[in-house]
mmCIF file with all atom_site columns, C-alpha atoms in Angstrom:
data_model
loop_
_atom_site.group_PDB
_atom_site.id
_atom_site.type_symbol
_atom_site.label_atom_id
_atom_site.label_alt_id
_atom_site.label_comp_id
_atom_site.label_asym_id
_atom_site.label_entity_id
_atom_site.label_seq_id
_atom_site.pdbx_PDB_ins_code
_atom_site.Cartn_x
_atom_site.Cartn_y
_atom_site.Cartn_z
_atom_site.occupancy
_atom_site.B_iso_or_equiv
_atom_site.pdbx_formal_charge
_atom_site.auth_seq_id
_atom_site.auth_comp_id
_atom_site.auth_asym_id
_atom_site.auth_atom_id
_atom_site.pdbx_PDB_model_num
ATOM 1   C CA . GLU A 1 1   ? 100.097 43.069 137.721 1.00 0.00 ? 1   GLU A CA 1
ATOM 2   C CA . GLU A 1 2   ? 99.720  46.593 136.266 1.00 0.00 ? 2   GLU A CA 1
ATOM 3   C CA . THR A 1 3   ? 102.210 47.972 133.776 1.00 0.00 ? 3   THR A CA 1
ATOM 4   C CA . GLN A 1 4   ? 103.379 51.517 134.266 1.00 0.00 ? 4   GLN A CA 1
ATOM 5   C CA . PRO A 1 5   ? 102.974 53.983 131.375 1.00 0.00 ? 5   PRO A CA 1
ATOM 6   C CA . PRO A 1 6   ? 106.149 55.567 129.994 1.00 0.00 ? 6   PRO A CA 1
ATOM 7   C CA . VAL A 1 7   ? 107.426 58.646 131.818 1.00 0.00 ? 7   VAL A CA 1
ATOM 8   C CA . THR A 1 8   ? 105.921 61.767 130.282 1.00 0.00 ? 8   THR A CA 1
ATOM 9   C CA . GLY A 1 9   ? 105.416 65.351 131.304 1.00 0.00 ? 9   GLY A CA 1
ATOM 10  C CA . GLU A 1 10  ? 102.096 67.155 131.606 1.00 0.00 ? 10  GLU A CA 1
ATOM 11  C CA . SER A 1 11  ? 102.125 67.577 127.812 1.00 0.00 ? 11  SER A CA 1
ATOM 12  C CA . GLY A 1 12  ? 102.063 63.799 127.306 1.00 0.00 ? 12  GLY A CA 1
ATOM 13  C CA . LEU A 1 13  ? 105.410 63.942 125.498 1.00 0.00 ? 13  LEU A CA 1
ATOM 14  C CA . SER A 1 14  ? 108.535 62.135 126.590 1.00 0.00 ? 14  SER A CA 1
ATOM 15  C CA . PRO A 1 15  ? 111.544 64.335 127.432 1.00 0.00 ? 15  PRO A CA 1
ATOM 16  C CA . SER A 1 16  ? 113.258 63.432 124.132 1.00 0.00 ? 16  SER A CA 1
ATOM 17  C CA . GLN A 1 17  ? 110.080 64.195 122.141 1.00 0.00 ? 17  GLN A CA 1
ATOM 18  C CA . LEU A 1 18  ? 109.771 67.527 123.912 1.00 0.00 ? 18  LEU A CA 1
ATOM 19  C CA . ASP A 1 19  ? 113.446 68.306 123.176 1.00 0.00 ? 19  ASP A CA 1
ATOM 20  C CA . GLY A 1 20  ? 112.858 67.517 119.508 1.00 0.00 ? 20  GLY A CA 1
ATOM 21  C CA . PHE A 1 21  ? 109.747 69.670 119.356 1.00 0.00 ? 21  PHE A CA 1
ATOM 22  C CA . LEU A 1 22  ? 111.433 72.639 121.029 1.00 0.00 ? 22  LEU A CA 1
ATOM 23  C CA . LEU A 1 23  ? 114.424 72.306 118.708 1.00 0.00 ? 23  LEU A CA 1
ATOM 24  C CA . PHE A 1 24  ? 112.069 72.313 115.715 1.00 0.00 ? 24  PHE A CA 1
ATOM 25  C CA . ILE A 1 25  ? 110.307 75.495 116.941 1.00 0.00 ? 25  ILE A CA 1
ATOM 26  C CA . PHE A 1 26  ? 113.645 77.163 117.663 1.00 0.00 ? 26  PHE A CA 1
ATOM 27  C CA . ARG A 1 27  ? 114.882 76.395 114.124 1.00 0.00 ? 27  ARG A CA 1
ATOM 28  C CA . LEU A 1 28  ? 111.722 77.844 112.629 1.00 0.00 ? 28  LEU A CA 1
ATOM 29  C CA . LEU A 1 29  ? 112.195 81.057 114.603 1.00 0.00 ? 29  LEU A CA 1
ATOM 30  C CA . THR A 1 30  ? 115.886 81.246 113.692 1.00 0.00 ? 30  THR A CA 1
ATOM 31  C CA . ASP A 1 31  ? 115.121 80.724 109.982 1.00 0.00 ? 31  ASP A CA 1
ATOM 32  C CA . TYR A 1 32  ? 112.506 83.478 110.141 1.00 0.00 ? 32  TYR A CA 1
ATOM 33  C CA . GLU A 1 33  ? 114.940 85.912 111.803 1.00 0.00 ? 33  GLU A CA 1
ATOM 34  C CA . THR A 1 34  ? 117.574 85.173 109.150 1.00 0.00 ? 34  THR A CA 1
ATOM 35  C CA . LYS A 1 35  ? 115.127 85.818 106.309 1.00 0.00 ? 35  LYS A CA 1
ATOM 36  C CA . MET A 1 36  ? 113.793 89.003 107.891 1.00 0.00 ? 36  MET A CA 1
ATOM 37  C CA . SER A 1 37  ? 117.272 90.512 108.304 1.00 0.00 ? 37  SER A CA 1
ATOM 38  C CA . ALA A 1 38  ? 118.362 89.661 104.762 1.00 0.00 ? 38  ALA A CA 1
ATOM 39  C CA . GLU A 1 39  ? 116.763 92.446 102.721 1.00 0.00 ? 39  GLU A CA 1
ATOM 40  C CA . GLY A 1 40  ? 118.295 92.748 99.266  1.00 0.00 ? 40  GLY A CA 1
ATOM 41  C CA . MET A 1 41  ? 120.176 89.475 99.680  1.00 0.00 ? 41  MET A CA 1
ATOM 42  C CA . PRO A 1 42  ? 119.980 87.132 96.681  1.00 0.00 ? 42  PRO A CA 1
ATOM 43  C CA . GLN A 1 43  ? 117.531 84.290 97.200  1.00 0.00 ? 43  GLN A CA 1
ATOM 44  C CA . TRP A 1 44  ? 120.222 81.658 96.530  1.00 0.00 ? 44  TRP A CA 1
ATOM 45  C CA . LEU A 1 45  ? 122.264 83.042 99.429  1.00 0.00 ? 45  LEU A CA 1
ATOM 46  C CA . LYS A 1 46  ? 119.256 83.171 101.774 1.00 0.00 ? 46  LYS A CA 1
ATOM 47  C CA . ASN A 1 47  ? 118.489 79.555 100.904 1.00 0.00 ? 47  ASN A CA 1
ATOM 48  C CA . ALA A 1 48  ? 122.085 78.466 101.494 1.00 0.00 ? 48  ALA A CA 1
ATOM 49  C CA . ILE A 1 49  ? 122.285 80.242 104.870 1.00 0.00 ? 49  ILE A CA 1
ATOM 50  C CA . ASN A 1 50  ? 119.038 78.624 106.007 1.00 0.00 ? 50  ASN A CA 1
ATOM 51  C CA . GLU A 1 51  ? 120.154 75.195 104.781 1.00 0.00 ? 51  GLU A CA 1
ATOM 52  C CA . PHE A 1 52  ? 123.722 75.402 106.116 1.00 0.00 ? 52  PHE A CA 1
ATOM 53  C CA . ASN A 1 53  ? 122.752 74.758 109.716 1.00 0.00 ? 53  ASN A CA 1
ATOM 54  C CA . LYS A 1 54  ? 123.232 71.008 109.874 1.00 0.00 ? 54  LYS A CA 1
ATOM 55  C CA . PRO A 1 55  ? 126.300 69.059 110.997 1.00 0.00 ? 55  PRO A CA 1
ATOM 56  C CA . GLY A 1 56  ? 126.591 67.342 107.624 1.00 0.00 ? 56  GLY A CA 1
ATOM 57  C CA . TYR A 1 57  ? 127.578 70.641 106.015 1.00 0.00 ? 57  TYR A CA 1
ATOM 58  C CA . PHE A 1 58  ? 129.887 72.053 108.695 1.00 0.00 ? 58  PHE A CA 1
ATOM 59  C CA . LYS A 1 59  ? 132.895 69.816 108.027 1.00 0.00 ? 59  LYS A CA 1
ATOM 60  C CA . GLY A 1 60  ? 133.002 70.880 104.368 1.00 0.00 ? 60  GLY A CA 1
ATOM 61  C CA . GLY A 1 61  ? 133.482 74.543 105.272 1.00 0.00 ? 61  GLY A CA 1
ATOM 62  C CA . GLY A 1 62  ? 133.507 77.214 102.567 1.00 0.00 ? 62  GLY A CA 1
ATOM 63  C CA . SER A 1 63  ? 133.699 74.808 99.654  1.00 0.00 ? 63  SER A CA 1
ATOM 64  C CA . GLU A 1 64  ? 130.611 72.966 100.938 1.00 0.00 ? 64  GLU A CA 1
ATOM 65  C CA . PHE A 1 65  ? 128.774 76.291 101.335 1.00 0.00 ? 65  PHE A CA 1
ATOM 66  C CA . ALA A 1 66  ? 129.756 77.356 97.795  1.00 0.00 ? 66  ALA A CA 1
ATOM 67  C CA . ALA A 1 67  ? 128.602 73.976 96.439  1.00 0.00 ? 67  ALA A CA 1
ATOM 68  C CA . LEU A 1 68  ? 125.275 74.479 98.222  1.00 0.00 ? 68  LEU A CA 1
ATOM 69  C CA . CYS A 1 69  ? 125.013 77.845 96.449  1.00 0.00 ? 69  CYS A CA 1
ATOM 70  C CA . ASN A 1 70  ? 126.070 76.266 93.151  1.00 0.00 ? 70  ASN A CA 1
ATOM 71  C CA . LYS A 1 71  ? 128.495 79.191 92.751  1.00 0.00 ? 71  LYS A CA 1
ATOM 72  C CA . ASN A 1 72  ? 132.241 79.844 92.716  1.00 0.00 ? 72  ASN A CA 1
ATOM 73  C CA . ILE A 1 73  ? 133.670 80.200 96.241  1.00 0.00 ? 73  ILE A CA 1
ATOM 74  C CA . ASP A 1 74  ? 135.308 83.594 95.486  1.00 0.00 ? 74  ASP A CA 1
ATOM 75  C CA . TYR A 1 75  ? 132.014 84.963 94.173  1.00 0.00 ? 75  TYR A CA 1
ATOM 76  C CA . VAL A 1 76  ? 130.120 83.594 97.188  1.00 0.00 ? 76  VAL A CA 1
ATOM 77  C CA . ASN A 1 77  ? 132.639 85.197 99.545  1.00 0.00 ? 77  ASN A CA 1
ATOM 78  C CA . ARG A 1 78  ? 132.201 88.608 97.854  1.00 0.00 ? 78  ARG A CA 1
ATOM 79  C CA . VAL A 1 79  ? 128.390 88.418 97.967  1.00 0.00 ? 79  VAL A CA 1
ATOM 80  C CA . VAL A 1 80  ? 128.412 87.219 101.591 1.00 0.00 ? 80  VAL A CA 1
ATOM 81  C CA . ARG A 1 81  ? 130.675 90.135 102.576 1.00 0.00 ? 81  ARG A CA 1
ATOM 82  C CA . LYS A 1 82  ? 128.470 92.620 100.707 1.00 0.00 ? 82  LYS A CA 1
ATOM 83  C CA . HIS A 1 83  ? 125.242 91.471 102.361 1.00 0.00 ? 83  HIS A CA 1
ATOM 84  C CA . THR A 1 84  ? 126.392 90.428 105.848 1.00 0.00 ? 84  THR A CA 1
ATOM 85  C CA . SER A 1 85  ? 129.596 92.426 106.466 1.00 0.00 ? 85  SER A CA 1
ATOM 86  C CA . MET A 1 86  ? 131.237 89.078 107.297 1.00 0.00 ? 86  MET A CA 1
ATOM 87  C CA . THR A 1 87  ? 133.638 86.861 105.431 1.00 0.00 ? 87  THR A CA 1
ATOM 88  C CA . LEU A 1 88  ? 132.406 83.449 104.369 1.00 0.00 ? 88  LEU A CA 1
ATOM 89  C CA . SER A 1 89  ? 134.511 81.885 107.143 1.00 0.00 ? 89  SER A CA 1
ATOM 90  C CA . GLU A 1 90  ? 132.948 84.204 109.722 1.00 0.00 ? 90  GLU A CA 1
ATOM 91  C CA . LEU A 1 91  ? 129.461 83.367 108.447 1.00 0.00 ? 91  LEU A CA 1
ATOM 92  C CA . ILE A 1 92  ? 130.203 79.640 108.657 1.00 0.00 ? 92  ILE A CA 1
ATOM 93  C CA . ASN A 1 93  ? 131.564 79.966 112.201 1.00 0.00 ? 93  ASN A CA 1
ATOM 94  C CA . ASP A 1 94  ? 128.464 81.983 113.060 1.00 0.00 ? 94  ASP A CA 1
ATOM 95  C CA . GLN A 1 95  ? 126.267 79.144 111.764 1.00 0.00 ? 95  GLN A CA 1
ATOM 96  C CA . LYS A 1 96  ? 128.294 76.585 113.727 1.00 0.00 ? 96  LYS A CA 1
ATOM 97  C CA . MET A 1 97  ? 128.036 78.591 116.948 1.00 0.00 ? 97  MET A CA 1
ATOM 98  C CA . GLU A 1 98  ? 124.282 79.045 116.530 1.00 0.00 ? 98  GLU A CA 1
ATOM 99  C CA . TYR A 1 99  ? 123.929 75.290 116.063 1.00 0.00 ? 99  TYR A CA 1
ATOM 100 C CA . ALA A 1 100 ? 126.097 74.652 119.142 1.00 0.00 ? 100 ALA A CA 1
ATOM 101 C CA . ARG A 1 101 ? 124.145 77.166 121.210 1.00 0.00 ? 101 ARG A CA 1
ATOM 102 C CA . THR A 1 102 ? 120.856 75.550 120.218 1.00 0.00 ? 102 THR A CA 1
ATOM 103 C CA . GLN A 1 103 ? 122.160 72.089 121.085 1.00 0.00 ? 103 GLN A CA 1
ATOM 104 C CA . LEU A 1 104 ? 123.419 73.281 124.467 1.00 0.00 ? 104 LEU A CA 1
ATOM 105 C CA . ILE A 1 105 ? 120.041 74.798 125.312 1.00 0.00 ? 105 ILE A CA 1
ATOM 106 C CA . MET A 1 106 ? 117.739 72.157 123.880 1.00 0.00 ? 106 MET A CA 1
ATOM 107 C CA . THR A 1 107 ? 119.576 68.853 124.387 1.00 0.00 ? 107 THR A CA 1
ATOM 108 C CA . ASP A 1 108 ? 121.764 66.979 126.840 1.00 0.00 ? 108 ASP A CA 1
ATOM 109 C CA . MET A 1 109 ? 124.169 65.981 124.064 1.00 0.00 ? 109 MET A CA 1
ATOM 110 C CA . PRO A 1 110 ? 127.762 65.862 125.371 1.00 0.00 ? 110 PRO A CA 1
ATOM 111 C CA . ILE A 1 111 ? 129.732 69.025 124.574 1.00 0.00 ? 111 ILE A CA 1
ATOM 112 C CA . LYS A 1 112 ? 132.458 66.984 122.886 1.00 0.00 ? 112 LYS A CA 1
ATOM 113 C CA . GLU A 1 113 ? 129.875 65.553 120.481 1.00 0.00 ? 113 GLU A CA 1
ATOM 114 C CA . ILE A 1 114 ? 128.428 69.013 119.771 1.00 0.00 ? 114 ILE A CA 1
ATOM 115 C CA . SER A 1 115 ? 131.956 70.215 119.011 1.00 0.00 ? 115 SER A CA 1
ATOM 116 C CA . ARG A 1 116 ? 132.516 67.323 116.591 1.00 0.00 ? 116 ARG A CA 1
ATOM 117 C CA . ASN A 1 117 ? 129.137 67.932 114.939 1.00 0.00 ? 117 ASN A CA 1
ATOM 118 C CA . CYS A 1 118 ? 130.186 71.539 114.369 1.00 0.00 ? 118 CYS A CA 1
ATOM 119 C CA . GLY A 1 119 ? 133.255 70.334 112.501 1.00 0.00 ? 119 GLY A CA 1
ATOM 120 C CA . PHE A 1 120 ? 135.844 71.139 115.167 1.00 0.00 ? 120 PHE A CA 1
ATOM 121 C CA . SER A 1 121 ? 138.629 68.585 115.548 1.00 0.00 ? 121 SER A CA 1
ATOM 122 C CA . SER A 1 122 ? 139.886 70.375 118.668 1.00 0.00 ? 122 SER A CA 1
ATOM 123 C CA . LEU A 1 123 ? 137.623 70.722 121.697 1.00 0.00 ? 123 LEU A CA 1
ATOM 124 C CA . ALA A 1 124 ? 139.878 73.511 123.008 1.00 0.00 ? 124 ALA A CA 1
ATOM 125 C CA . HIS A 1 125 ? 139.414 75.509 119.790 1.00 0.00 ? 125 HIS A CA 1
ATOM 126 C CA . PHE A 1 126 ? 135.647 75.003 119.996 1.00 0.00 ? 126 PHE A CA 1
ATOM 127 C CA . TYR A 1 127 ? 135.666 76.332 123.586 1.00 0.00 ? 127 TYR A CA 1
ATOM 128 C CA . LYS A 1 128 ? 137.759 79.340 122.518 1.00 0.00 ? 128 LYS A CA 1
ATOM 129 C CA . ILE A 1 129 ? 135.472 80.289 119.603 1.00 0.00 ? 129 ILE A CA 1
ATOM 130 C CA . PHE A 1 130 ? 132.316 79.729 121.675 1.00 0.00 ? 130 PHE A CA 1
ATOM 131 C CA . LYS A 1 131 ? 133.565 81.804 124.617 1.00 0.00 ? 131 LYS A CA 1
ATOM 132 C CA . LYS A 1 132 ? 134.625 84.618 122.288 1.00 0.00 ? 132 LYS A CA 1
ATOM 133 C CA . ARG A 1 133 ? 131.123 84.702 120.809 1.00 0.00 ? 133 ARG A CA 1
ATOM 134 C CA . TYR A 1 134 ? 128.980 84.234 123.943 1.00 0.00 ? 134 TYR A CA 1
ATOM 135 C CA . ALA A 1 135 ? 131.328 85.266 126.808 1.00 0.00 ? 135 ALA A CA 1
ATOM 136 C CA . TYR A 1 136 ? 130.810 81.869 128.486 1.00 0.00 ? 136 TYR A CA 1
ATOM 137 C CA . THR A 1 137 ? 132.326 78.464 127.924 1.00 0.00 ? 137 THR A CA 1
ATOM 138 C CA . PRO A 1 138 ? 129.881 75.916 126.478 1.00 0.00 ? 138 PRO A CA 1
ATOM 139 C CA . LYS A 1 139 ? 129.641 74.217 129.886 1.00 0.00 ? 139 LYS A CA 1
ATOM 140 C CA . GLU A 1 140 ? 128.895 77.522 131.674 1.00 0.00 ? 140 GLU A CA 1
ATOM 141 C CA . TYR A 1 141 ? 126.404 78.518 128.961 1.00 0.00 ? 141 TYR A CA 1
ATOM 142 C CA . ARG A 1 142 ? 124.524 75.216 129.262 1.00 0.00 ? 142 ARG A CA 1
ATOM 143 C CA . ARG A 1 143 ? 124.405 75.437 133.052 1.00 0.00 ? 143 ARG A CA 1
ATOM 144 C CA . PHE A 1 144 ? 123.216 79.050 132.950 1.00 0.00 ? 144 PHE A CA 1
ATOM 145 C CA . THR A 1 145 ? 120.517 78.535 130.301 1.00 0.00 ? 145 THR A CA 1
ATOM 146 C CA . GLN A 1 146 ? 119.229 75.325 131.855 1.00 0.00 ? 146 GLN A CA 1
ATOM 147 C CA . MET A 1 147 ? 118.796 77.116 135.196 1.00 0.00 ? 147 MET A CA 1
ATOM 148 C CA . ILE A 1 148 ? 116.564 79.650 133.416 1.00 0.00 ? 148 ILE A CA 1
ATOM 149 C CA . ILE A 1 149 ? 114.538 77.022 131.582 1.00 0.00 ? 149 ILE A CA 1
#
C-alpha cells in the first residue's frame, strides 16, 4: 500500500510554511519602509519601533515601549511626536493595526485571537479602531484581500 505525501503546493511548501514565509518577507519589507521614512530619528527610537511589532509588547502599551527604549515615558512621547507627528499612543495603535492587518492577510487566525494578540480586551473596540484606520471591518478586509491573493 502506497503512502501519500503531505499536501503541498507547487513550491513544495505546506500552506502553513508558505504563510510563515510570506509573513517573514512582509515583516522585512515593513521594517525597511519604517527605517527609510525615519530620517533624523534617533537610532534607539528606530530600533524600538521595529521591535515593537510583536504581541508580547502590545499589552504593555506606552510603558512597555518606553522600557524597550530604556528611556522615560514622557521623553519618549516627546521624541515620538517630534519625529512622527503622532503621540506615543497613536504610534502604538498604528503598530497594533499593522500587525492585525498582516495577520488578516497572511494567516487564517481567528479575528478574536488577532484582537487579543493586539492587546484589545474588547473585540468591538478592535473593530472600531481597525475600521477607522482601513475603512473596512477586519472581516471585510480579510475577505477583500484574500480575494485578491
